[in-house]
Coordinates of C-alpha atoms in Angstrom, one line a residue:
M812 CA -21.0 -15.9 -19.1
G813 CA -21.2 -15.4 -15.4
I814 CA -20.7 -13.1 -12.4
V815 CA -18.1 -13.0 -9.7
A816 CA -17.7 -10.8 -6.6
G817 CA -14.8 -9.0 -5.0
L818 CA -14.9 -7.8 -1.4
D819 CA -12.5 -5.3 0.1
S820 CA -12.4 -5.1 3.9
S821 CA -10.5 -1.8 4.4
P822 CA -9.7 -0.4 7.9
D823 CA -13.1 1.4 8.1
F824 CA -15.6 -0.4 5.9
T825 CA -16.4 -3.4 3.7
R826 CA -17.1 -2.7 0.0
I827 CA -18.4 -5.4 -2.4
V828 CA -18.5 -5.3 -6.2
V829 CA -20.3 -7.9 -8.4
C830 CA -18.6 -8.0 -11.8
D831 CA -19.2 -9.7 -15.3
T832 CA -16.7 -12.5 -15.4
D833 CA -15.6 -11.8 -19.0
S834 CA -15.5 -8.0 -19.2
G835 CA -15.0 -7.0 -15.5
A836 CA -18.0 -4.5 -15.8
V837 CA -19.3 -3.7 -12.3
L838 CA -22.9 -4.8 -12.3
R839 CA -23.8 -4.0 -8.7
Q840 CA -22.1 -3.0 -5.4
G841 CA -22.6 -3.0 -1.6
Y842 CA -21.1 -1.0 1.2
A843 CA -21.1 -1.0 5.0
P844 CA -18.9 0.6 7.7
H845 CA -17.3 -1.6 10.3
P846 CA -19.2 -1.4 13.6
V847 CA -16.0 -0.4 15.5
D848 CA -16.1 1.7 18.6
T849 CA -13.2 4.0 18.8
P850 CA -11.8 4.3 22.4
D851 CA -11.7 8.1 22.3
G852 CA -15.3 8.5 21.0
G853 CA -14.5 8.7 17.3
G854 CA -11.1 10.5 17.0
S855 CA -8.4 8.2 16.0
R856 CA -8.6 4.8 14.5
P857 CA -8.2 2.0 17.2
S858 CA -5.1 -0.2 17.1
D859 CA -7.0 -3.3 18.5
V860 CA -10.2 -4.4 16.6
D861 CA -12.4 -7.5 17.2
P862 CA -12.3 -9.2 13.8
Q863 CA -16.0 -10.1 14.2
A864 CA -16.7 -6.4 13.2
W865 CA -15.3 -7.3 9.7
L866 CA -17.7 -10.2 9.4
L867 CA -20.7 -8.1 10.6
S868 CA -20.0 -5.3 8.0
L869 CA -19.4 -8.0 5.3
G870 CA -22.9 -9.5 6.1
E871 CA -24.5 -6.0 5.9
A872 CA -22.7 -5.0 2.7
A873 CA -23.9 -8.2 1.0
G874 CA -27.4 -7.8 2.1
G875 CA -30.5 -7.5 -0.3
G876 CA -29.5 -10.4 -2.4
L877 CA -26.3 -8.7 -3.6
L878 CA -24.5 -12.0 -4.1
E879 CA -27.3 -13.8 -5.9
G880 CA -26.0 -15.8 -8.8
V881 CA -22.4 -15.2 -8.0
Q882 CA -20.0 -18.2 -8.7
A883 CA -16.8 -17.1 -7.1
I884 CA -15.7 -14.5 -4.5
G885 CA -12.2 -12.9 -4.0
V886 CA -11.2 -11.2 -0.8
S887 CA -8.9 -8.2 -0.4
A888 CA -8.3 -6.8 3.1
Q889 CA -6.2 -4.2 5.0
Q890 CA -2.6 -5.2 5.2
N891 CA -0.6 -5.4 8.5
A892 CA -3.6 -6.7 10.6
V893 CA -2.5 -9.6 12.7
V894 CA -5.1 -12.1 14.0
P895 CA -3.5 -14.4 16.6
L896 CA -5.6 -17.6 17.2
D897 CA -5.2 -20.2 19.8
A898 CA -5.1 -24.0 19.0
Q899 CA -8.8 -24.2 18.8
G900 CA -9.1 -21.4 16.3
N901 CA -10.3 -18.7 18.7
T902 CA -8.8 -15.2 18.8
V903 CA -6.3 -14.9 21.6
R904 CA -6.8 -11.1 21.7
P905 CA -8.3 -8.5 19.2
A906 CA -6.6 -8.1 15.9
M907 CA -3.7 -5.7 15.9
V908 CA -4.2 -3.4 13.0
G909 CA -2.8 -0.4 11.1
G910 CA 0.4 1.7 11.7
D911 CA 0.7 0.7 15.4
K912 CA 3.1 3.3 17.0
R913 CA 3.1 1.1 20.2
A914 CA 5.5 -1.3 18.2
Q915 CA 8.2 1.3 17.3
V916 CA 10.6 0.0 20.0
A917 CA 9.8 -3.6 19.0
A918 CA 10.8 -2.8 15.4
A919 CA 14.2 -1.4 16.6
D920 CA 14.7 -4.5 18.8
L921 CA 14.1 -6.9 15.8
V922 CA 16.5 -5.0 13.7
D923 CA 19.2 -5.4 16.2
A924 CA 18.3 -9.0 17.1
L925 CA 18.9 -10.2 13.6
G926 CA 22.1 -8.1 13.1
G927 CA 21.0 -5.0 11.4
R928 CA 19.0 -3.6 8.5
E929 CA 21.0 -5.5 5.8
A930 CA 20.3 -8.9 7.5
W931 CA 16.6 -8.2 7.4
A932 CA 16.6 -7.1 3.7
Q933 CA 18.5 -10.2 2.7
A934 CA 16.2 -12.4 4.8
V935 CA 12.8 -11.2 3.8
G936 CA 13.2 -8.1 1.5
C937 CA 12.3 -5.5 4.0
V938 CA 13.4 -3.9 7.2
P939 CA 10.9 -4.2 10.2
Q940 CA 8.5 -1.2 10.6
A941 CA 6.1 -0.5 13.5
A942 CA 3.1 -1.5 11.3
Q943 CA 4.4 -5.0 10.2
P944 CA 3.0 -8.2 11.6
V945 CA 6.5 -9.5 12.7
T946 CA 7.0 -6.3 14.7
K947 CA 3.5 -6.6 16.3
L948 CA 4.4 -10.2 17.3
R949 CA 7.5 -8.9 19.1
W950 CA 5.4 -6.2 20.9
M951 CA 2.9 -8.9 22.0
A952 CA 5.8 -11.1 23.3
K953 CA 7.3 -8.2 25.3
T954 CA 4.0 -6.6 26.6
E955 CA 1.4 -9.5 26.6
P956 CA 3.5 -12.6 27.3
E957 CA 0.4 -14.7 28.3
N958 CA -1.3 -13.9 24.9
A959 CA 2.0 -14.6 23.0
V960 CA 2.3 -18.1 24.6
R961 CA -1.3 -18.9 23.6
A962 CA -0.8 -17.7 20.0
A963 CA -0.7 -21.0 18.1
V964 CA -1.9 -19.8 14.6
L965 CA -1.1 -16.5 12.9
M966 CA -3.3 -15.0 10.3
Q967 CA -3.7 -11.7 8.5
A968 CA -7.2 -10.0 7.8
H969 CA -7.7 -11.5 4.3
D970 CA -6.6 -14.9 5.4
W971 CA -9.0 -15.0 8.4
L972 CA -11.9 -13.7 6.4
V973 CA -11.3 -16.4 3.6
W974 CA -11.1 -18.9 6.4
Q975 CA -14.4 -17.8 7.9
L976 CA -16.2 -17.9 4.5
L977 CA -15.1 -21.4 4.0
G978 CA -16.5 -22.4 7.3
R979 CA -13.2 -22.5 9.3
P980 CA -11.6 -25.6 7.6
V981 CA -8.5 -27.3 8.8
R982 CA -6.5 -26.0 5.9
R983 CA -5.6 -22.3 6.2
T984 CA -4.3 -20.4 3.2
T985 CA -2.9 -17.1 2.2
D986 CA -1.2 -15.7 -1.0
R987 CA 2.2 -14.4 -2.0
G988 CA 1.0 -10.8 -1.8
G989 CA -0.3 -11.0 1.8
A990 CA 2.6 -13.2 3.0
S991 CA 5.1 -10.8 1.6
G992 CA 4.0 -7.9 3.9
T993 CA 4.5 -10.0 7.1
G994 CA 8.2 -9.7 7.6
Y995 CA 8.5 -13.5 8.0
W996 CA 8.1 -14.6 4.3
S997 CA 10.6 -14.0 1.6
A998 CA 9.3 -13.0 -1.8
A999 CA 12.8 -13.8 -3.3
V1000 CA 12.7 -17.4 -2.3
G1001 CA 9.0 -17.9 -1.9
A1002 CA 9.2 -19.4 1.6
Y1003 CA 8.4 -18.6 5.2
R1004 CA 11.2 -17.7 7.6
S1005 CA 9.8 -19.5 10.7
D1006 CA 13.0 -18.7 12.6
L1007 CA 11.9 -15.0 12.4
V1008 CA 8.5 -15.8 13.9
E1009 CA 10.3 -17.5 16.7
L1010 CA 12.6 -14.5 17.1
A1011 CA 9.6 -12.2 17.3
L1012 CA 7.1 -14.3 19.2
G1013 CA 9.4 -16.5 21.3
H1014 CA 8.1 -19.8 19.8
Q1015 CA 6.9 -21.3 16.6
A1016 CA 3.4 -20.9 15.3
M1017 CA 1.2 -22.3 12.5
L1018 CA 1.2 -20.2 9.4
P1019 CA -1.2 -20.4 6.5
E1020 CA -0.2 -22.3 3.3
V1021 CA 0.9 -19.9 0.6
I1022 CA -1.1 -20.8 -2.6
G1023 CA -0.6 -19.6 -6.1
P1024 CA -2.4 -16.5 -7.6
A1025 CA -4.9 -18.5 -9.7
E1026 CA -5.5 -21.3 -7.1
A1027 CA -8.7 -21.5 -5.1
A1028 CA -8.6 -21.5 -1.3
G1029 CA -11.6 -23.8 -1.4
T1030 CA -15.4 -24.0 -2.0
T1031 CA -18.2 -23.2 0.4
P1032 CA -20.8 -25.9 1.2
E1033 CA -23.1 -24.1 -1.2
G1034 CA -20.6 -24.5 -4.0
L1035 CA -19.2 -20.9 -4.0
L1036 CA -15.5 -20.9 -5.0
I1037 CA -13.3 -18.7 -2.8
S1038 CA -10.0 -17.5 -4.5
A1039 CA -6.7 -17.0 -2.7
G1040 CA -7.3 -13.5 -1.6
T1041 CA -4.7 -10.9 -1.2
G1042 CA -3.7 -7.6 0.6
E1043 CA -5.2 -4.3 -0.5
T1044 CA -2.2 -2.9 -2.2
M1045 CA -1.9 -6.0 -4.4
A1046 CA -5.6 -6.2 -5.1
A1047 CA -5.6 -2.4 -6.1
A1048 CA -2.7 -3.0 -8.5
F1049 CA -4.5 -6.0 -10.0
G1050 CA -7.7 -4.0 -10.3
L1051 CA -5.9 -1.2 -12.1
G1052 CA -4.4 -3.8 -14.4
I1053 CA -0.8 -2.6 -14.0
G1054 CA 2.0 -4.6 -15.6
L1055 CA 5.7 -4.3 -16.4
G1056 CA 6.6 -0.7 -17.2
D1057 CA 3.9 0.7 -14.9
A1058 CA 4.3 2.4 -11.5
V1059 CA 1.7 3.6 -9.1
V1060 CA 2.1 6.8 -7.1
S1061 CA -0.3 7.1 -4.2
L1062 CA -0.9 10.5 -2.8
G1063 CA -2.1 10.2 0.8
A1064 CA -0.8 12.2 3.8
S1065 CA 2.3 10.2 3.1
G1066 CA 3.2 8.8 -0.3
S1067 CA 4.1 5.5 -1.9
V1068 CA 5.6 4.5 -5.1
M1069 CA 5.3 0.9 -6.4
A1070 CA 6.1 -0.8 -9.7
V1071 CA 5.8 -4.2 -11.2
H1072 CA 9.1 -6.0 -11.6
P1073 CA 10.0 -9.6 -12.6
E1074 CA 12.2 -10.3 -9.6
A1075 CA 12.4 -9.4 -5.9
L1076 CA 14.8 -6.6 -5.0
V1077 CA 17.1 -6.7 -2.0
D1078 CA 17.8 -3.3 -0.7
S1079 CA 20.3 -3.1 2.2
S1080 CA 19.3 0.6 2.8
G1081 CA 15.8 -0.4 3.7
M1082 CA 14.2 2.1 1.3
I1083 CA 12.7 -0.5 -0.9
T1084 CA 10.1 -3.0 0.6
S1085 CA 10.1 -6.1 -1.6
L1086 CA 6.5 -7.3 -1.9
A1087 CA 5.0 -9.8 -4.2
D1088 CA 2.0 -9.0 -6.3
A1089 CA -1.3 -10.9 -7.0
T1090 CA -0.1 -12.3 -10.4
G1091 CA 3.3 -14.1 -9.6
M1092 CA 5.4 -10.9 -10.3
H1093 CA 7.0 -8.6 -7.7
L1094 CA 5.9 -5.2 -6.3
P1095 CA 8.8 -3.3 -4.9
V1096 CA 7.5 -0.3 -2.9
V1097 CA 9.2 2.9 -1.7
T1098 CA 7.4 5.2 0.7
T1099 CA 7.8 8.9 1.6
L1100 CA 6.5 10.3 4.9
N1101 CA 5.4 13.6 3.3
A1102 CA 2.9 13.9 0.4
V1103 CA -0.4 15.6 0.9
R1104 CA 0.6 16.7 4.4
T1105 CA 3.0 19.0 2.6
L1106 CA 0.1 20.7 0.7
R1107 CA -2.1 20.9 3.9
G1108 CA 0.8 22.6 5.7
A1109 CA 1.4 25.1 2.9
A1110 CA -2.4 25.8 2.8
E1111 CA -2.5 26.6 6.5
L1112 CA 0.6 28.8 6.3
L1113 CA -0.9 30.8 3.4
G1114 CA -4.4 31.0 5.0
V1115 CA -5.9 29.1 2.0
P1116 CA -9.1 27.2 3.1
D1117 CA -8.5 24.0 1.1
L1118 CA -6.3 22.2 -1.3
E1119 CA -8.4 23.4 -4.4
G1120 CA -7.6 26.9 -3.4
L1121 CA -3.8 26.1 -2.9
S1122 CA -3.9 24.6 -6.5
D1123 CA -5.5 27.7 -7.9
L1124 CA -2.9 29.8 -6.2
A1125 CA -0.1 27.7 -7.5
M1126 CA -1.3 27.9 -11.1
K1127 CA -0.7 31.7 -10.9
S1128 CA 3.1 30.8 -10.6
T1129 CA 5.4 29.2 -13.1
P1130 CA 7.5 26.0 -13.2
G1131 CA 10.4 26.5 -10.8
S1132 CA 8.3 28.7 -8.4
H1133 CA 10.6 31.8 -9.2
G1134 CA 13.6 29.9 -7.6
L1135 CA 11.8 28.8 -4.4
V1136 CA 12.6 25.2 -3.5
L1137 CA 10.8 23.4 -0.7
L1138 CA 12.3 20.1 0.7
P1139 CA 9.1 18.8 2.2
Y1140 CA 10.6 16.8 5.0
L1141 CA 8.0 18.1 7.5
E1142 CA 7.7 14.8 9.5
G1143 CA 11.3 13.9 9.0
E1144 CA 11.6 11.5 6.0
R1145 CA 12.0 7.8 5.2
T1146 CA 13.1 8.3 1.5
P1147 CA 15.9 9.5 1.9
S1148 CA 16.3 8.2 5.5
L1149 CA 16.4 11.5 7.5
P1150 CA 14.1 10.6 10.4
H1151 CA 15.0 13.6 12.5
T1152 CA 15.2 16.4 10.0
A1153 CA 12.8 19.2 9.2
G1154 CA 11.7 20.8 6.0
T1155 CA 13.8 23.4 4.2
L1156 CA 12.6 26.4 2.1
T1157 CA 15.4 28.0 0.0
G1158 CA 15.6 30.6 -2.8
L1159 CA 13.9 33.5 -0.9
R1160 CA 14.3 36.7 -2.8
R1161 CA 12.1 39.8 -2.7
E1162 CA 10.5 38.9 -6.1
S1163 CA 10.0 35.2 -5.0
M1164 CA 8.2 36.1 -1.7
K1165 CA 4.7 35.8 -3.1
P1166 CA 1.9 33.4 -2.0
E1167 CA 1.5 31.8 -5.5
H1168 CA 5.3 30.9 -5.6
L1169 CA 5.2 29.3 -2.2
A1170 CA 2.1 27.4 -3.2
R1171 CA 3.8 26.2 -6.4
A1172 CA 6.9 25.2 -4.4
A1173 CA 4.8 23.0 -2.1
F1174 CA 3.5 21.1 -5.1
E1175 CA 6.8 20.9 -6.8
G1176 CA 8.5 19.8 -3.5
M1177 CA 5.9 17.0 -2.9
L1178 CA 6.2 15.8 -6.4
C1179 CA 10.0 15.9 -6.5
G1180 CA 10.1 14.0 -3.2
L1181 CA 8.0 11.3 -4.9
A1182 CA 10.2 11.5 -8.0
D1183 CA 13.2 10.7 -5.8
A1184 CA 11.3 7.6 -4.6
L1185 CA 10.7 6.7 -8.3
D1186 CA 14.4 7.2 -9.0
V1187 CA 15.2 4.7 -6.2
L1188 CA 13.4 2.0 -8.1
R1189 CA 14.7 3.2 -11.6
G1190 CA 18.3 3.0 -10.1
R1191 CA 17.7 -0.7 -9.4
G1192 CA 16.6 -1.4 -13.0
V1193 CA 12.9 -1.1 -12.6
E1194 CA 11.4 0.1 -15.9
V1195 CA 8.9 3.0 -15.5
R1196 CA 7.2 4.1 -18.7
R1197 CA 3.7 4.9 -17.4
I1198 CA 2.8 6.3 -13.9
F1199 CA -0.7 5.8 -12.4
L1200 CA -1.5 8.7 -10.0
L1201 CA -3.9 7.8 -7.2
G1202 CA -5.5 9.7 -4.3
A1203 CA -7.9 12.7 -4.2
A1204 CA -5.0 15.1 -4.7
A1205 CA -4.4 13.6 -8.1
E1206 CA -7.4 15.5 -9.4
L1207 CA -5.9 19.0 -8.5
P1208 CA -4.9 21.0 -11.6
A1209 CA -1.5 22.0 -10.0
V1210 CA -0.6 18.3 -9.6
Q1211 CA -1.7 17.3 -13.0
A1212 CA 0.3 20.2 -14.6
A1213 CA 3.5 19.4 -12.7
A1214 CA 3.5 15.6 -12.4
P1215 CA 4.2 14.5 -16.0
M1216 CA 7.2 16.9 -16.4
L1217 CA 8.7 16.2 -13.0
F1218 CA 8.2 12.3 -13.3
G1219 CA 9.4 12.4 -17.0
A1220 CA 6.8 9.9 -18.0
Q1221 CA 3.2 9.5 -19.1
V1222 CA 0.8 10.0 -16.2
V1223 CA -2.5 8.2 -16.0
V1224 CA -5.1 9.6 -13.5
P1225 CA -7.8 6.8 -13.2
Q1226 CA -11.3 7.8 -12.3
P1227 CA -12.0 7.1 -8.6
A1228 CA -13.3 3.4 -8.3
D1229 CA -13.1 0.5 -5.8
Y1230 CA -9.9 -0.8 -7.4
A1231 CA -9.0 -3.3 -4.5
A1232 CA -12.6 -4.8 -4.7
I1233 CA -12.4 -5.0 -8.5
G1234 CA -9.0 -6.6 -8.2
A1235 CA -10.4 -9.2 -5.7
A1236 CA -13.2 -9.9 -8.2
R1237 CA -10.7 -10.3 -11.1
Q1238 CA -8.8 -12.8 -9.0
A1239 CA -12.1 -14.7 -8.3
A1240 CA -12.7 -14.8 -12.1
W1241 CA -9.2 -16.1 -12.7
A1242 CA -9.6 -18.9 -10.1
L1243 CA -13.0 -19.8 -11.5
G1244 CA -11.7 -19.9 -15.0
V1245 CA -8.8 -22.1 -14.0
S1246 CA -11.1 -24.5 -12.2
Q1247 CA -13.4 -24.8 -15.2
G1248 CA -10.5 -25.3 -17.6
T1249 CA -11.1 -22.1 -19.5
L1250 CA -8.2 -19.9 -18.2
D1251 CA -4.5 -20.5 -18.0
P1252 CA -3.2 -20.4 -14.4
H1253 CA -0.3 -18.2 -15.7
T1254 CA -2.4 -15.7 -17.5
P1255 CA -5.0 -13.6 -15.6
P1256 CA -8.4 -12.7 -17.3
V1257 CA -8.2 -9.6 -19.5
W1258 CA -10.6 -7.1 -18.1
Q1259 CA -11.5 -3.6 -19.5
G1260 CA -8.9 -1.0 -18.2
A1261 CA -9.7 1.8 -15.7
A1262 CA -11.4 4.9 -17.3
A1263 CA -8.6 7.5 -16.9
Q1264 CA -7.2 10.9 -18.0
V1265 CA -3.9 10.5 -19.7
L1266 CA -1.3 13.3 -19.3
E1267 CA 1.9 13.5 -21.4
P1268 CA 5.1 15.5 -20.4
G1269 CA 5.4 16.8 -24.1
E1270 CA 7.3 20.0 -24.6
E1271 CA 7.5 20.6 -20.9
L1272 CA 9.9 17.7 -20.3
A1273 CA 13.0 19.9 -20.4
V1274 CA 11.4 22.4 -18.0
G1275 CA 10.5 19.7 -15.7
Q1276 CA 14.1 18.2 -15.7
A1277 CA 15.4 21.8 -14.8
V1278 CA 13.0 22.0 -11.9
R1279 CA 14.0 18.5 -10.7
Q1280 CA 17.7 19.4 -11.0
Q1281 CA 17.1 22.5 -8.9
F1282 CA 15.5 20.4 -6.2
V1283 CA 18.2 17.7 -6.3
S1284 CA 20.9 20.4 -6.0
V1285 CA 19.3 21.9 -2.9
R1286 CA 18.8 18.4 -1.4
E1287 CA 22.4 17.4 -2.0
Q1288 CA 23.6 20.8 -0.5
T1289 CA 21.4 20.5 2.5
H1290 CA 21.7 16.7 3.1
P1291 CA 24.8 15.6 1.3
G1292 CA 25.0 11.9 0.5
A1293 CA 21.4 11.3 1.8
F1294 CA 20.7 8.7 -1.0
R1295 CA 24.0 6.8 -0.6
S1296 CA 23.1 3.4 1.1

């Protein structure tokens, strides 16, 4: 009947998809990198970014009449990017983005200032980390006090982009998903903790109004409806179409496990970050510091040129890696909380000291670490029947062979696609349908599911359980009680 657009403003680029409102089929798409100068000439990503760069790449990605005929737009954007504005709506300083290591001391300060990890978990469902907006506010208050005093309005990337698209209206909005990652909004009670903003920044600031998943943020002068928008994680979950009983395991250098749950989880150990999703449900997340970096380390150690080669080598071994067990805590670990530990390789015997067994142990160690993270959620009553496996490493044969048996569930490997942008478009279709009276504000539009490979544990389930038990035994022996909060 119509077309909608979803745009995803990631740390490096803007991607736009234009979708059929009824089916979700992607009709056309645009892409443009952010024009961001990195201070070291292109090495690491900057921690400070002028948000105008996001608008410039948005304009470029939308060029060539891409948005012609579009009736509504949804915005997804990188999480943890804080845009502090003065009372006139101008940026006080560049946006603070990404996993900002400058703020590690500020995170520890905040934890102490409120009375410990449990106090934070009770207050907002998460313990401050260096990347989080609340921590960046504390860093700004300590190191840039003049900027902190001028910060009158606090926005995140997707809030700011929605506000710009609407022509900078007086009303500023956000959604539950984006708000839940700030460290000053509680998913459990659905309200801001302005006292925590004051604790971090030194004074109160104006915060965007949190609107419902199917509500519109507004309409442009040209009559284009703009939906609430959300963070990238929530948009990708919505684009994948995950629901109750589903979990998503993301394989990056580090790993994350999230699942849909009907209620917010309070976790005093700090292992679970209690986020809200883009539908009105909750999205508890558990992260591990070591995922694909474990594979890259093993490949370097074995002199294998790439991860495909490591996978081929691992496939020459068998489940259990001839008794080799790798605890993959190469960067320390967050789940379990072992920040200062190192990795451990056990089970060395003459017959197990072969490259293929070490390669297999690296894959099993990585996946067992993520299975530990899954078990943290399962232990809190989160139902996991189906697991979506994301990231380039999900395509590796060794991952696909081991994941279903080690996770003990059906594993779905979706084809690569712009799921955050698709989720943003789906949100736009929902808001449009509600505004027209054709959709229920509590029931999102049903779009075609992601094209995917489906892998079952089948007869390998018992073997996988034995390998998991071998890993757990070594972990308990090496780090006794690591999972007791």
